[in-house]
Structure formats: C-alpha cells, structure tokens
Short mmCIF file of C-alpha atoms in Angstrom, two decimals:
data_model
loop_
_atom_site.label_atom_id
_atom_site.label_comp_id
_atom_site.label_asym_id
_atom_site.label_seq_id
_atom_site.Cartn_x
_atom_site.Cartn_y
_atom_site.Cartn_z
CA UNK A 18 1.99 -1.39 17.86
CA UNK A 19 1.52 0.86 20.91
CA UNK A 20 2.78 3.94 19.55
CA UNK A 21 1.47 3.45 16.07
CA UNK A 22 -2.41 3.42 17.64
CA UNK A 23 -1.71 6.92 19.37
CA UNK A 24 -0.46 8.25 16.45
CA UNK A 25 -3.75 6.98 14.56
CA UNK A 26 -5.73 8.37 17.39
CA UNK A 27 -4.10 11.45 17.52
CA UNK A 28 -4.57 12.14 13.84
CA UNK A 29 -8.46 10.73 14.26
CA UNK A 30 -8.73 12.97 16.94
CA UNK A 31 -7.28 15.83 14.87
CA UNK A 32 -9.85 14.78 12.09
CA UNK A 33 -12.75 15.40 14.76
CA UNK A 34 -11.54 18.74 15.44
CA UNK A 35 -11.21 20.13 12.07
CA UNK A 36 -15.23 18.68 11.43
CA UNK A 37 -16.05 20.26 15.13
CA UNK A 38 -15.02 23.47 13.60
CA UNK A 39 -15.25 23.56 9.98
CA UNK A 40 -18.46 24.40 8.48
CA UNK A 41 -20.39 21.38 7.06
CA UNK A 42 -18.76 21.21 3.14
CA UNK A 43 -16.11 20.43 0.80
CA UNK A 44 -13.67 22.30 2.82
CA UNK A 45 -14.21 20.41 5.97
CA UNK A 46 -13.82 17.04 3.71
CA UNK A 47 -11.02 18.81 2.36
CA UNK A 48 -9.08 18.82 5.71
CA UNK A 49 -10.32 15.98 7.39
CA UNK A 50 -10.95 13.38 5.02
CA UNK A 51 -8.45 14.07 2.48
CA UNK A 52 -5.69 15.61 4.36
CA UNK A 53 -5.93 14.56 8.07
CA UNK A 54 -7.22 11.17 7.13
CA UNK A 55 -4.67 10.48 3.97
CA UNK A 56 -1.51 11.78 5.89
CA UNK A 57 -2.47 10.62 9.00
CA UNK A 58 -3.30 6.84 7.80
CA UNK A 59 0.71 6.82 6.29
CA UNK A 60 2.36 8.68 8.94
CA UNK A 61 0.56 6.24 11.44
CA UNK A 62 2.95 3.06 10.60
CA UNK A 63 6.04 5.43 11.31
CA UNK A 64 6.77 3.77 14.42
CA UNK A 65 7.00 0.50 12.57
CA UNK A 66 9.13 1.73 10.00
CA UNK A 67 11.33 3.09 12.10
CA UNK A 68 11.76 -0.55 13.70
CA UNK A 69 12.31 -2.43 10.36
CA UNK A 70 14.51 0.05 9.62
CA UNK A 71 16.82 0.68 12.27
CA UNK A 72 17.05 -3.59 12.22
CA UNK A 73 18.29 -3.38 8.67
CA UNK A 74 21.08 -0.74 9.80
CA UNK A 75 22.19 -3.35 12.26
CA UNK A 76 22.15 -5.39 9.96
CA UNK A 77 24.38 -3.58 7.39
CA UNK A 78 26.30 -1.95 9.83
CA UNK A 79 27.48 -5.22 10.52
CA UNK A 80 29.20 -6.75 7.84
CA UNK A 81 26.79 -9.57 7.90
CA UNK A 82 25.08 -8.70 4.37
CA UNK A 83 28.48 -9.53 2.53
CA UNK A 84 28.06 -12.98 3.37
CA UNK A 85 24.93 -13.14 3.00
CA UNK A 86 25.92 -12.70 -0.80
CA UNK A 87 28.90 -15.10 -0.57
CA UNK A 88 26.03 -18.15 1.29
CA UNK A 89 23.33 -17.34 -1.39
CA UNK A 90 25.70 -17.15 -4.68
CA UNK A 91 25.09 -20.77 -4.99
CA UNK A 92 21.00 -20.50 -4.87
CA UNK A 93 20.98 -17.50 -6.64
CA UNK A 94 22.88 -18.62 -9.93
CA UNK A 95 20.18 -21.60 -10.30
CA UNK A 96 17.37 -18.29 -11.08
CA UNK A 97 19.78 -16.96 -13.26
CA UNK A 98 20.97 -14.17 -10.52
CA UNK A 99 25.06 -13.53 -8.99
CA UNK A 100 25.68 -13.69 -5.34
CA UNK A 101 25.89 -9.75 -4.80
CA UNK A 102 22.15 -9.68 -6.74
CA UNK A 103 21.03 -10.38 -2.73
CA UNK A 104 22.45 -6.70 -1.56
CA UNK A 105 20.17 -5.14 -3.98
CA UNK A 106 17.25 -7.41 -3.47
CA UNK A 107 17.22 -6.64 0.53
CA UNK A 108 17.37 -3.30 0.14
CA UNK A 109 14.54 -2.89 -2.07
CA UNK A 110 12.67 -4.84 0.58
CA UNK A 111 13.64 -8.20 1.02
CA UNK A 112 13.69 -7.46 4.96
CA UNK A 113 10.25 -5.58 4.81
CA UNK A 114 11.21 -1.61 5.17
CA UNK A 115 13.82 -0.88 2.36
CA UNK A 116 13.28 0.72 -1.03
CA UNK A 117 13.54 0.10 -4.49
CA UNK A 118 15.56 2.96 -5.41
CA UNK A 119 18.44 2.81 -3.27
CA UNK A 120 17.96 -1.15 -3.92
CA UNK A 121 17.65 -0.15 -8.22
CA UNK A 122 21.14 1.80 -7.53
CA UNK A 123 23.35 -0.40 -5.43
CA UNK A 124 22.77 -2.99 -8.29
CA UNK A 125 26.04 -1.08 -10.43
CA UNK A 126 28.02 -3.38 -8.16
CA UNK A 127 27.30 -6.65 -10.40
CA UNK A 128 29.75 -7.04 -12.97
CA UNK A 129 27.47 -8.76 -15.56
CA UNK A 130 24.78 -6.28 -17.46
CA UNK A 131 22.40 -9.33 -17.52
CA UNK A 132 22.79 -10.35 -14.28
CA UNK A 133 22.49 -6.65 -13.47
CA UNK A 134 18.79 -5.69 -15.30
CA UNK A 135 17.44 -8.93 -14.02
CA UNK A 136 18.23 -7.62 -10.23
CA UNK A 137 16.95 -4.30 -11.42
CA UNK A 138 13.77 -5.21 -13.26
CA UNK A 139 12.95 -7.71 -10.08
CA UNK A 140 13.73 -5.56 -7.44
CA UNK A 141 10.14 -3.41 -7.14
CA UNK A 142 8.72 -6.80 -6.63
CA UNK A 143 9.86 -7.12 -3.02
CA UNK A 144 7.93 -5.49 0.04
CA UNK A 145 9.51 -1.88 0.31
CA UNK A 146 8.67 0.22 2.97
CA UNK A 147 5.38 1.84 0.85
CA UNK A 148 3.96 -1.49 0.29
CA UNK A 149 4.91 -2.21 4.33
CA UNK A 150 2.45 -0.10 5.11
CA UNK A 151 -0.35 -0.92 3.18
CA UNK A 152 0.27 -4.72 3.32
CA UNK A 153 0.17 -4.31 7.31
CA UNK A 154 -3.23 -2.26 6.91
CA UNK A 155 -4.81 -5.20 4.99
CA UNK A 156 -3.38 -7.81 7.46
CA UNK A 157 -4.66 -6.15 10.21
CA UNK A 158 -7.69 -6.19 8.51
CA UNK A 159 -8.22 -9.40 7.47
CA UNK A 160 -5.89 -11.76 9.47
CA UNK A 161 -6.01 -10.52 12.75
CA UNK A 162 -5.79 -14.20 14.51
CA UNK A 163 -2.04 -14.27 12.71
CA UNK A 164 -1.06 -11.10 11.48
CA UNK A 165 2.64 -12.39 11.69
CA UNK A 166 2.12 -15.46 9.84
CA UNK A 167 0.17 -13.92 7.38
CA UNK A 168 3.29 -10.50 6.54
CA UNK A 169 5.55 -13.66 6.34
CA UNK A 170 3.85 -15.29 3.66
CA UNK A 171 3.71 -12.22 1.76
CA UNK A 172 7.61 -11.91 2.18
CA UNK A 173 7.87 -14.89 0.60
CA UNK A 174 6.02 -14.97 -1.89
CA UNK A 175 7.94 -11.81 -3.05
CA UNK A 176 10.86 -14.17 -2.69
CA UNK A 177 9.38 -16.79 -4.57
CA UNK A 178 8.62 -14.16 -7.30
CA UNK A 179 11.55 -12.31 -7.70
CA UNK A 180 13.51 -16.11 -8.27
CA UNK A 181 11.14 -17.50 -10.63
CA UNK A 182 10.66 -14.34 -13.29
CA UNK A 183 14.06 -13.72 -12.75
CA UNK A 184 14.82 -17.07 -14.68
CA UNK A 185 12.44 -16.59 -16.66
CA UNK A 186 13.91 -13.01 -17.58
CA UNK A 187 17.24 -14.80 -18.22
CA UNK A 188 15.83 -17.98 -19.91
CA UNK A 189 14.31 -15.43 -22.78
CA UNK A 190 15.00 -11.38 -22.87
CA UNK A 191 17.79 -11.23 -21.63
CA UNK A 192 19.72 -14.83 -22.07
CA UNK A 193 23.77 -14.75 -21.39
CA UNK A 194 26.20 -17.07 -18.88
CA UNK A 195 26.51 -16.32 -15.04
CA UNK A 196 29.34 -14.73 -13.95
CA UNK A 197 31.55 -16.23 -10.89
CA UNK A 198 31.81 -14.79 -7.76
CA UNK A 199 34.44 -12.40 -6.58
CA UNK A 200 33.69 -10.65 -3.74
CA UNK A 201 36.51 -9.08 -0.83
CA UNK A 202 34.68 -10.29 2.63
CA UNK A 203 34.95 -7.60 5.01
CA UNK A 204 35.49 -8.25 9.06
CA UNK A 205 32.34 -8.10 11.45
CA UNK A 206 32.26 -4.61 13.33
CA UNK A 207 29.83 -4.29 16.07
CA UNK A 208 27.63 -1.83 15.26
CA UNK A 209 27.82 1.59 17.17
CA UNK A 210 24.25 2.77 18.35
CA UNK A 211 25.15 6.42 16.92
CA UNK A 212 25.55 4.57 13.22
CA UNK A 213 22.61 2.65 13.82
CA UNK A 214 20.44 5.83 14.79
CA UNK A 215 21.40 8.21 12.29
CA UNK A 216 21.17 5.31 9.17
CA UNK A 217 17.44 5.13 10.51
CA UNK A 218 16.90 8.65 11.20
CA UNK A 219 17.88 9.30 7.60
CA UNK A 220 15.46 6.44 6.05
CA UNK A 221 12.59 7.53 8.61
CA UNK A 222 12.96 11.45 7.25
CA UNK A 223 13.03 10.43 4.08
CA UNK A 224 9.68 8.44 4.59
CA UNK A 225 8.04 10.76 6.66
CA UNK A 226 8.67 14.02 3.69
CA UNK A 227 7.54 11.72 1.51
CA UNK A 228 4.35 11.65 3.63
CA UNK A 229 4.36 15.77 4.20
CA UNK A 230 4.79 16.35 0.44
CA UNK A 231 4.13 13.21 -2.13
CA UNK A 232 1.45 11.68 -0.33
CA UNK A 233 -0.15 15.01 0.46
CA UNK A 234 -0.32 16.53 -2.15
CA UNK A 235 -1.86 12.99 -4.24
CA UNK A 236 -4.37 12.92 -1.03
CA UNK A 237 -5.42 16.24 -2.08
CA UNK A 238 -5.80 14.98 -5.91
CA UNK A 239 -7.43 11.73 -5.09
CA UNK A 240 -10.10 13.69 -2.35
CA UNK A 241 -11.13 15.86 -5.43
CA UNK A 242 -11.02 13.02 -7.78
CA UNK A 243 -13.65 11.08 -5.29
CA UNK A 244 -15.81 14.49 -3.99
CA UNK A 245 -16.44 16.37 -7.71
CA UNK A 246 -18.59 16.22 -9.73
CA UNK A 247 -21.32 16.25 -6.55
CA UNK A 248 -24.36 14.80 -6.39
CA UNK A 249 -27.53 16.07 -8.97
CA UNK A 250 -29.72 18.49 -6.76
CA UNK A 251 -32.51 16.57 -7.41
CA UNK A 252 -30.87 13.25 -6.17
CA UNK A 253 -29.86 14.93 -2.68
CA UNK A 254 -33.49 16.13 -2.55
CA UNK A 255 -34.77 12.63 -2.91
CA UNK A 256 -32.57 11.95 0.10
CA UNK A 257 -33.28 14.51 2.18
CA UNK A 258 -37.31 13.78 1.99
CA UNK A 259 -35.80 10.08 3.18
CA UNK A 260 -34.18 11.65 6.11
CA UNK A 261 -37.67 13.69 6.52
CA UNK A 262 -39.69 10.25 6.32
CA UNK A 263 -37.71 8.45 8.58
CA UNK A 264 -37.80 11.37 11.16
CA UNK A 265 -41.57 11.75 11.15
CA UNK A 266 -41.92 8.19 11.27
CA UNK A 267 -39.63 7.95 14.31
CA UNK A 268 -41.52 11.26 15.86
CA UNK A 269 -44.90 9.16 15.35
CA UNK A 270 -43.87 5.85 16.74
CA UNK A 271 -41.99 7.33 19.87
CA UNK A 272 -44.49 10.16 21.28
CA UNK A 273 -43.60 10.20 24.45
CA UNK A 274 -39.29 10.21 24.67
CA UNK A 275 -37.86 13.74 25.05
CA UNK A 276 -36.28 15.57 22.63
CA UNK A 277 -32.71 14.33 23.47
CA UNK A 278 -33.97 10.80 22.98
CA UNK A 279 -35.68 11.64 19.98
CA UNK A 280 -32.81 13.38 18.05
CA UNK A 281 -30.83 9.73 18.92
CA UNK A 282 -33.17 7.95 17.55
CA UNK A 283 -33.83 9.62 14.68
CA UNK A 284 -29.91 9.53 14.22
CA UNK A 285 -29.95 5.99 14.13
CA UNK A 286 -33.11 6.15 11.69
CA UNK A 287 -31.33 8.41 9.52
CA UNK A 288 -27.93 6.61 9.13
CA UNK A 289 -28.52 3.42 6.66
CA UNK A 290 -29.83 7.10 4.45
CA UNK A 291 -26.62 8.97 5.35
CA UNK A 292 -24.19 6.20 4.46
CA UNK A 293 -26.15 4.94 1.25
CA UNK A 294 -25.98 8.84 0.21
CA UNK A 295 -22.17 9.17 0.89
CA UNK A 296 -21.53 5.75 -1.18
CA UNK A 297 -23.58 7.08 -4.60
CA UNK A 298 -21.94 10.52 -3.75
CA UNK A 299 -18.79 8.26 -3.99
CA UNK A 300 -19.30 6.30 -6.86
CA UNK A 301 -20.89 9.56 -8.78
CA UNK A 302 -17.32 11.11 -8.65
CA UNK A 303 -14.97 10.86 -11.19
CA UNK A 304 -12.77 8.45 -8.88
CA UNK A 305 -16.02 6.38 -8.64
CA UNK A 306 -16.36 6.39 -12.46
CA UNK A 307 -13.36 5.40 -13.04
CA UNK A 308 -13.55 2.42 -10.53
CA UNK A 309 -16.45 1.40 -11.73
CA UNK A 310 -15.38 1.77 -15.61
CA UNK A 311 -12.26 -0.84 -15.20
CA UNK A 312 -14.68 -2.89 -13.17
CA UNK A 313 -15.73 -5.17 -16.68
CA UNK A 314 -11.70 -5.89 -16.51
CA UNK A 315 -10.79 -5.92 -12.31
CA UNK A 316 -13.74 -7.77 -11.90
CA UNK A 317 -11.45 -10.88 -13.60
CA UNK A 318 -9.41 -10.25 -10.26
CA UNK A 319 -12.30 -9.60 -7.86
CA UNK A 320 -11.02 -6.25 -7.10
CA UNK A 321 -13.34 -3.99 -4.85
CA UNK A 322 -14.28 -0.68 -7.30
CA UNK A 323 -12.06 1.49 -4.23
CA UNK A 324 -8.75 -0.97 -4.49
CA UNK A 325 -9.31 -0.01 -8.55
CA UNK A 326 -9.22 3.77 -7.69
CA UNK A 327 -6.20 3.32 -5.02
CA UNK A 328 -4.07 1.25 -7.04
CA UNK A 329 -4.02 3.58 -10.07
CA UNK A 330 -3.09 7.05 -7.35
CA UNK A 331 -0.54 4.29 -5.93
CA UNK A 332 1.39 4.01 -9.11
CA UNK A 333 2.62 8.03 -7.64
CA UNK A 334 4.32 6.20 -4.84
CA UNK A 335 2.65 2.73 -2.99
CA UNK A 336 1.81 4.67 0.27
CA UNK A 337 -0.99 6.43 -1.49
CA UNK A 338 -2.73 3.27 -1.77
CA UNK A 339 -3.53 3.37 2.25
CA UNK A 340 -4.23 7.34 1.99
CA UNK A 341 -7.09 6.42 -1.33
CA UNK A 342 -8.17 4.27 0.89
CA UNK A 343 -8.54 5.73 3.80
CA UNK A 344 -10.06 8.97 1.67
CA UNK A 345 -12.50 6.56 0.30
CA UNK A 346 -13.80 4.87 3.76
CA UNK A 347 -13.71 8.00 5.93
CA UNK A 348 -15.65 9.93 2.97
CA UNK A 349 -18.25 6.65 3.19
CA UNK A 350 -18.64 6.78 6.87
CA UNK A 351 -21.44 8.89 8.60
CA UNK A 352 -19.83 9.47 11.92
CA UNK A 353 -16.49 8.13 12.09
CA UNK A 354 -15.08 6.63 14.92
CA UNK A 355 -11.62 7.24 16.66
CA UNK A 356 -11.61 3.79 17.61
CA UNK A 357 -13.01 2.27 14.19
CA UNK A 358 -9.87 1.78 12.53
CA UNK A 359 -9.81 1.75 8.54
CA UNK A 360 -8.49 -2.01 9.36
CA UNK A 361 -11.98 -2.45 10.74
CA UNK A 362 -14.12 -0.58 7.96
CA UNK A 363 -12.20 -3.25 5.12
CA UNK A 364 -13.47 -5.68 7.30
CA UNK A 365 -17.15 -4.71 7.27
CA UNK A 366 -16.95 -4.29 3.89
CA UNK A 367 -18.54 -7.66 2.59
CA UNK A 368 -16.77 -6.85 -1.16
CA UNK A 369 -13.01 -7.99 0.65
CA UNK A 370 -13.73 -11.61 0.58
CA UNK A 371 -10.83 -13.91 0.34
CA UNK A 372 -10.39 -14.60 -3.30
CA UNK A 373 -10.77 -10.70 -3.22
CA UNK A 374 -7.70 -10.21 -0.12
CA UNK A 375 -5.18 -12.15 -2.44
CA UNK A 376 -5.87 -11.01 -5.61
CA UNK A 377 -4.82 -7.84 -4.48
CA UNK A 378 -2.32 -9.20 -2.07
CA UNK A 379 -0.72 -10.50 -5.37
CA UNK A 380 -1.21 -7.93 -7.91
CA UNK A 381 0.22 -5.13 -5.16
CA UNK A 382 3.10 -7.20 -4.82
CA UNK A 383 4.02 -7.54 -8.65
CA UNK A 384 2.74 -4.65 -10.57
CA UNK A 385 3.69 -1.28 -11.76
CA UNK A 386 6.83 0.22 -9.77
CA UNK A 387 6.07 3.49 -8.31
CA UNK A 388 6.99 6.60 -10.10
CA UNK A 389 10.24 7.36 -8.53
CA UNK A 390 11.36 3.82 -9.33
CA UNK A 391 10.61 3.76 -12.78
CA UNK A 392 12.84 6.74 -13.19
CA UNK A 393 15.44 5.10 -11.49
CA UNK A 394 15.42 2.07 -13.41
CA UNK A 395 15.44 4.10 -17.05
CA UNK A 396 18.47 6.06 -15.79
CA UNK A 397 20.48 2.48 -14.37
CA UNK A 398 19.69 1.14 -17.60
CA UNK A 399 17.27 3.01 -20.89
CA UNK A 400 14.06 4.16 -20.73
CA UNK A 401 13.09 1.48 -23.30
CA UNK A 402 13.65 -1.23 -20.21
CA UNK A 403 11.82 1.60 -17.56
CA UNK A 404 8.67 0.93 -19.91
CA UNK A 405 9.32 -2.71 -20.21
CA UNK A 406 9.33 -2.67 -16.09
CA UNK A 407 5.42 -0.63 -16.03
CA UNK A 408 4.05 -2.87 -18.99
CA UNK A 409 5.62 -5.65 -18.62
CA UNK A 410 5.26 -6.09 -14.02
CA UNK A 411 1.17 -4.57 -14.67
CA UNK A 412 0.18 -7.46 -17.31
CA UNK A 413 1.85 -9.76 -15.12
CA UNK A 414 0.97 -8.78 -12.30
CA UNK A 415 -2.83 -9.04 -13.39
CA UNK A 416 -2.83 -12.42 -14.79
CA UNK A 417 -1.35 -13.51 -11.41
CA UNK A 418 -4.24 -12.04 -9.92
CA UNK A 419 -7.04 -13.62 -11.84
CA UNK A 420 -4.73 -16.67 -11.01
CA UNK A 421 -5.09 -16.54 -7.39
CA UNK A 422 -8.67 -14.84 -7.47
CA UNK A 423 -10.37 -17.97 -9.35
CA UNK A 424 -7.69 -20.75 -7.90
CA UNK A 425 -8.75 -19.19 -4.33
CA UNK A 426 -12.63 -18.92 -4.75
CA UNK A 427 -12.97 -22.41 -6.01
CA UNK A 428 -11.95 -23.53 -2.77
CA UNK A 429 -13.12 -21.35 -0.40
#
C-alpha cells in the first residue's frame, strides 16, 4: 500500500505541475486530467500487481498448480468442467492478478472440445489483473473498515460464477460426457528467486505498456469524449455573472478583511458555482450524453451516469474503467487535492449507494471480455463463439445486476 500512495502522489503531484504551467484550457485538461490523471490512476496499483503476481510465479514455479488440478477434478466435473479446467481458470484470475488471455490459451491442454469452450467462455469472468485494479479502487472506496474481506468476496463470487454458468453452458449449448482425468504429476522444485523475478518482471511489463500505450491512448479518447462539445457561450456567461454575484456579495458582507482574505473567501463563495459548472460541462459532452442516454436502461441496475460512460471505454481493456473514471472526477473537481484520492471522491458522491456498489461490483465481474480477449477466444475456438462470449456475458451480466441492485435496496 505504501508504495502504491507515492506513486499516486507523485503522479497528483505531476498533475499540479502541468496546471501550474499550462495555460488555463483544453490543453492543460488534456495533460492533466486525461493523461496524467488516466495513466497515473492505472500505473498507481503497479506495486500491487507486481505482488499478486510474483505470488502466482511461486506458485507455478512450484509444481503445486498440477495438483491443484488432480484435488479439484472431482469438484470440477459436478459443473460440468475437467480437472486441468483449474490451470486455465487461475490464470485468467482465479488468484487476483492473472489474465484472460494467457488463461483463454493454456486451455488447448483439455482433451475434450466441450470441456474446453466452457473453460474458455468462463474464463473472463474471473478477477484478472485489469479488473484488480479497478475492483481495489472501489473497495477502497466504499469498504474501507474491511477492504480484505470485501476483494475476497468478490473472488468468490467469480468462483461461484464461473461453476454455476459453466453447468449451465454444459447442461444446454454445449451438452456432451466428461472426460477422465489423465494428468503426469510433476515433482515439487523450490522455486529459484531469479525464475520468480523474471516470470513477474515479464507480467509487470506487459501491464505497465499496456498502461503507456492502450490505456493512454483510450484516456486521450475518453478526455475528448467527456470535454467536446463545450459549454453554449451563453450558459458559461450565466455562470460567470454567478461567480460575479457571489464575489460582490462576499466584497459587501466582509468590508473590512484584506485582500488576501478576501480572494479566500470569495474562493470558497465561488466553488459550489465552479463544481456545478464543471458537472453540466460534463454531462453536456458527448460522454455525458451518452451516459445519460442508456440511463432509461442502467437505471434498472442503479448505475451512476459516469460507471455508464467507463464501462463502455472499458470494453478496450478493464483498466480503462479506473482511467474514465478518474478523467471524469478530476474533470468535476475545482481544485483537486493530492491527498483526495479518487477512492475518496466515489465516496462523496451520494449516487454510489450500496445497491449501486454491487450492481456494478456484479456486472464488472460478468460482462463483456475486453477486446484483446475476445480475439483470443474467436481464434481458440470461431468467431461465431467470440460473439456468443460479448452478447451472451453483457445480457447476463446485466440481468445479474438488476438482480443484486433491487435484491440489495430492498434491504438496505
């Protein structure tokens, strides 16, 4: 945790500098909010990457994962899975930190082509490293007392998932007998730390160009989807006479503070204007538009018009979900804070009540595999079962979410 809050406070830091320097305007939003504050939100939970990941390379390195596969055959065939189905599963995130490719890839070991899609088209559903990181942003946020407890749950319950549609995959589309299992058992090795460091190094790189390229170049996109088109003149005019209002009324109550006292408090006058400004310059974009235009449907799952906006980018690749988000929140804020986490601005933000928190909990977990994973899926298998994964995970994964959204807020 240490390490990841310098790296957020270096990049918030960085953020301050480029709006110390940078002329007031879309170029300084450019670079801070959309580039500084999208990268630097991923690149943030590289420290605890790199721990998940270097624990999985232990783990592999090992030789314990092979009977891990031999201990859960048994389980696994109940759900309509084989033994080996585990490998894949685990590395596509079943210890939080893996990926679905790799994990989409390694499933040509199981001998059975049913056996095999099911692992495949159930895979995306566990926590991969992308999802890590935006699953520990909203935990942070919003169960701070347990933040352990809480990631654990959320394991689970992509656990849970993957077993249940997985027999339900094999109880209709894709029906057929379970193969036995046959599997050579190789001897423990004790791992040897230069193994261990370069099978993380290699993961970590691979994360953190995804962050330098991928998720820059959608922060880019998704900054100019939520800044353009810009507020009507005559709307920013109405706001500026606010700011003028508010100013003289600050000026006529306070005659006798100097002027360093008056431009604070005329700050503080001014902000409530500033921020409600930012959020109709916000929902006047076309990202905004677009939020609010699925909002008849995503209301069903209590989603929050920004989590409608980041979850479409995310369909790119998961981490952009954070990076929307962060766009989104640093865009709203008047003066951002180094210290004001975007953990603590979804926490202010009355819309992420707890009905709200699962739903979307639940529907990241289950819908839409990112881009990359799609492709790998059509190539493993057609592109006729790549289309079944996006249609067939997002409609799921949205009637879960109403599920949980209604089941949740008529108890809470």
């Amino acid at each position: 945790q240490y390490p990841k809050e310098w790296l957020a406070a270096g990049f918030d830091a960085l953020g301050e500098l480029a709006r110390r320097y940078i002329p007031a305007g879309n170029l300084q939003s450019l670079i801070a909010s959309g580039m500084i504050g999208g990268v630097g939100s991923v690149m943030s939970f590289t420290p605890l990457i790199c721990v998940m990941f270097a624990m999985l390379a232990f783990l592999e390195d090992l030789g314990y994962m092979a009977r891990v596969a031999y201990m859960m055959d048994r389980l696994l065939r109940i759900f309509g899975l084989h033994g080996m189905s585990v490998m894949p599963l685990v590395m596509s995130g079943g210890i939080p930190g893996g990926c679905a490719v790799p994990g989409v890839m390694s499933a040509r070991t199981l001998r059975s082509p049913r056996e095999r899609l099911a692992t495949i088209l159930t895979a995306p559903f566990m926590v991969c490293g992308a999802k890590t990181t935006a699953y520990l942003m909203l935990v942070a946020a919003f169960f701070p007392g347990d933040p352990t407890r809480a990631m654990f749950f959320v394991v689970l319950a992509a656990w849970v998932f993957v077993l249940l549609v997985s027999r339900l995959l094999r109880s209709t589309v894709i029906r057929g007998e379970s193969t036995p299992f046959v599997m050579e058992i190789p001897p423990y090795r004790l791992p040897t730390l230069r193994g261990v460091v370069l099978h993380t190094w290699e993961r970590v790189w691979q994360y953190v160009k995804k962050a330098g390229t991928v998720i820059l170049a959608v922060s880019i996109v998704m900054w100019a989807v939520m800044t353009f088109p810009e507020l009507p003149e005559d709307t920013v005019a109405t706001y500026e006479a606010q700011r003028q209002a508010a100013a003289e009324q600050v000026r006529a109550t306070h005659p006798d503070v100097d002027e360093t006292q008056l431009a604070e408090l005329t700050g503080e006058a001014q902000q409530a204007i500033d921020a409600e400004q930012n959020e109709a310059a916000l929902k006047n974009s076309f990202g905004g538009r677009l939020g609010e235009s699925l909002r008849p449907v995503t209301d069903l799952a209590g989603f929050p018009w920004q989590a409608n906006v980041a979850l479409i980018g995310a369909f790119a690749a998961k981490e952009v979900f954070v990076s929307t988000m962060a766009t989104a929140y640093s865009m709203g804020e008047v003066k951002p804070d180094a210290a004001d986490s975007l953990s603590a601005r979804l926490a202010a933000d009355p819309a992420w009540n707890l009905p709200a928190v699962l739903s979307v909990f639940t529907f990241m977990l289950l819908y839409t595999p990112c881009l990359v994973t799609v492709v790998a899926i059509s190539r493993e298998t057609s592109w006729k079962w790549g289309l079944f994964s996006v249609v067939g995970s997002l409609c799921f994964a949205f009637v879960m979410a109403v599920v949980v959204y209604h089941v949740t807020a008529a108890f809470v």
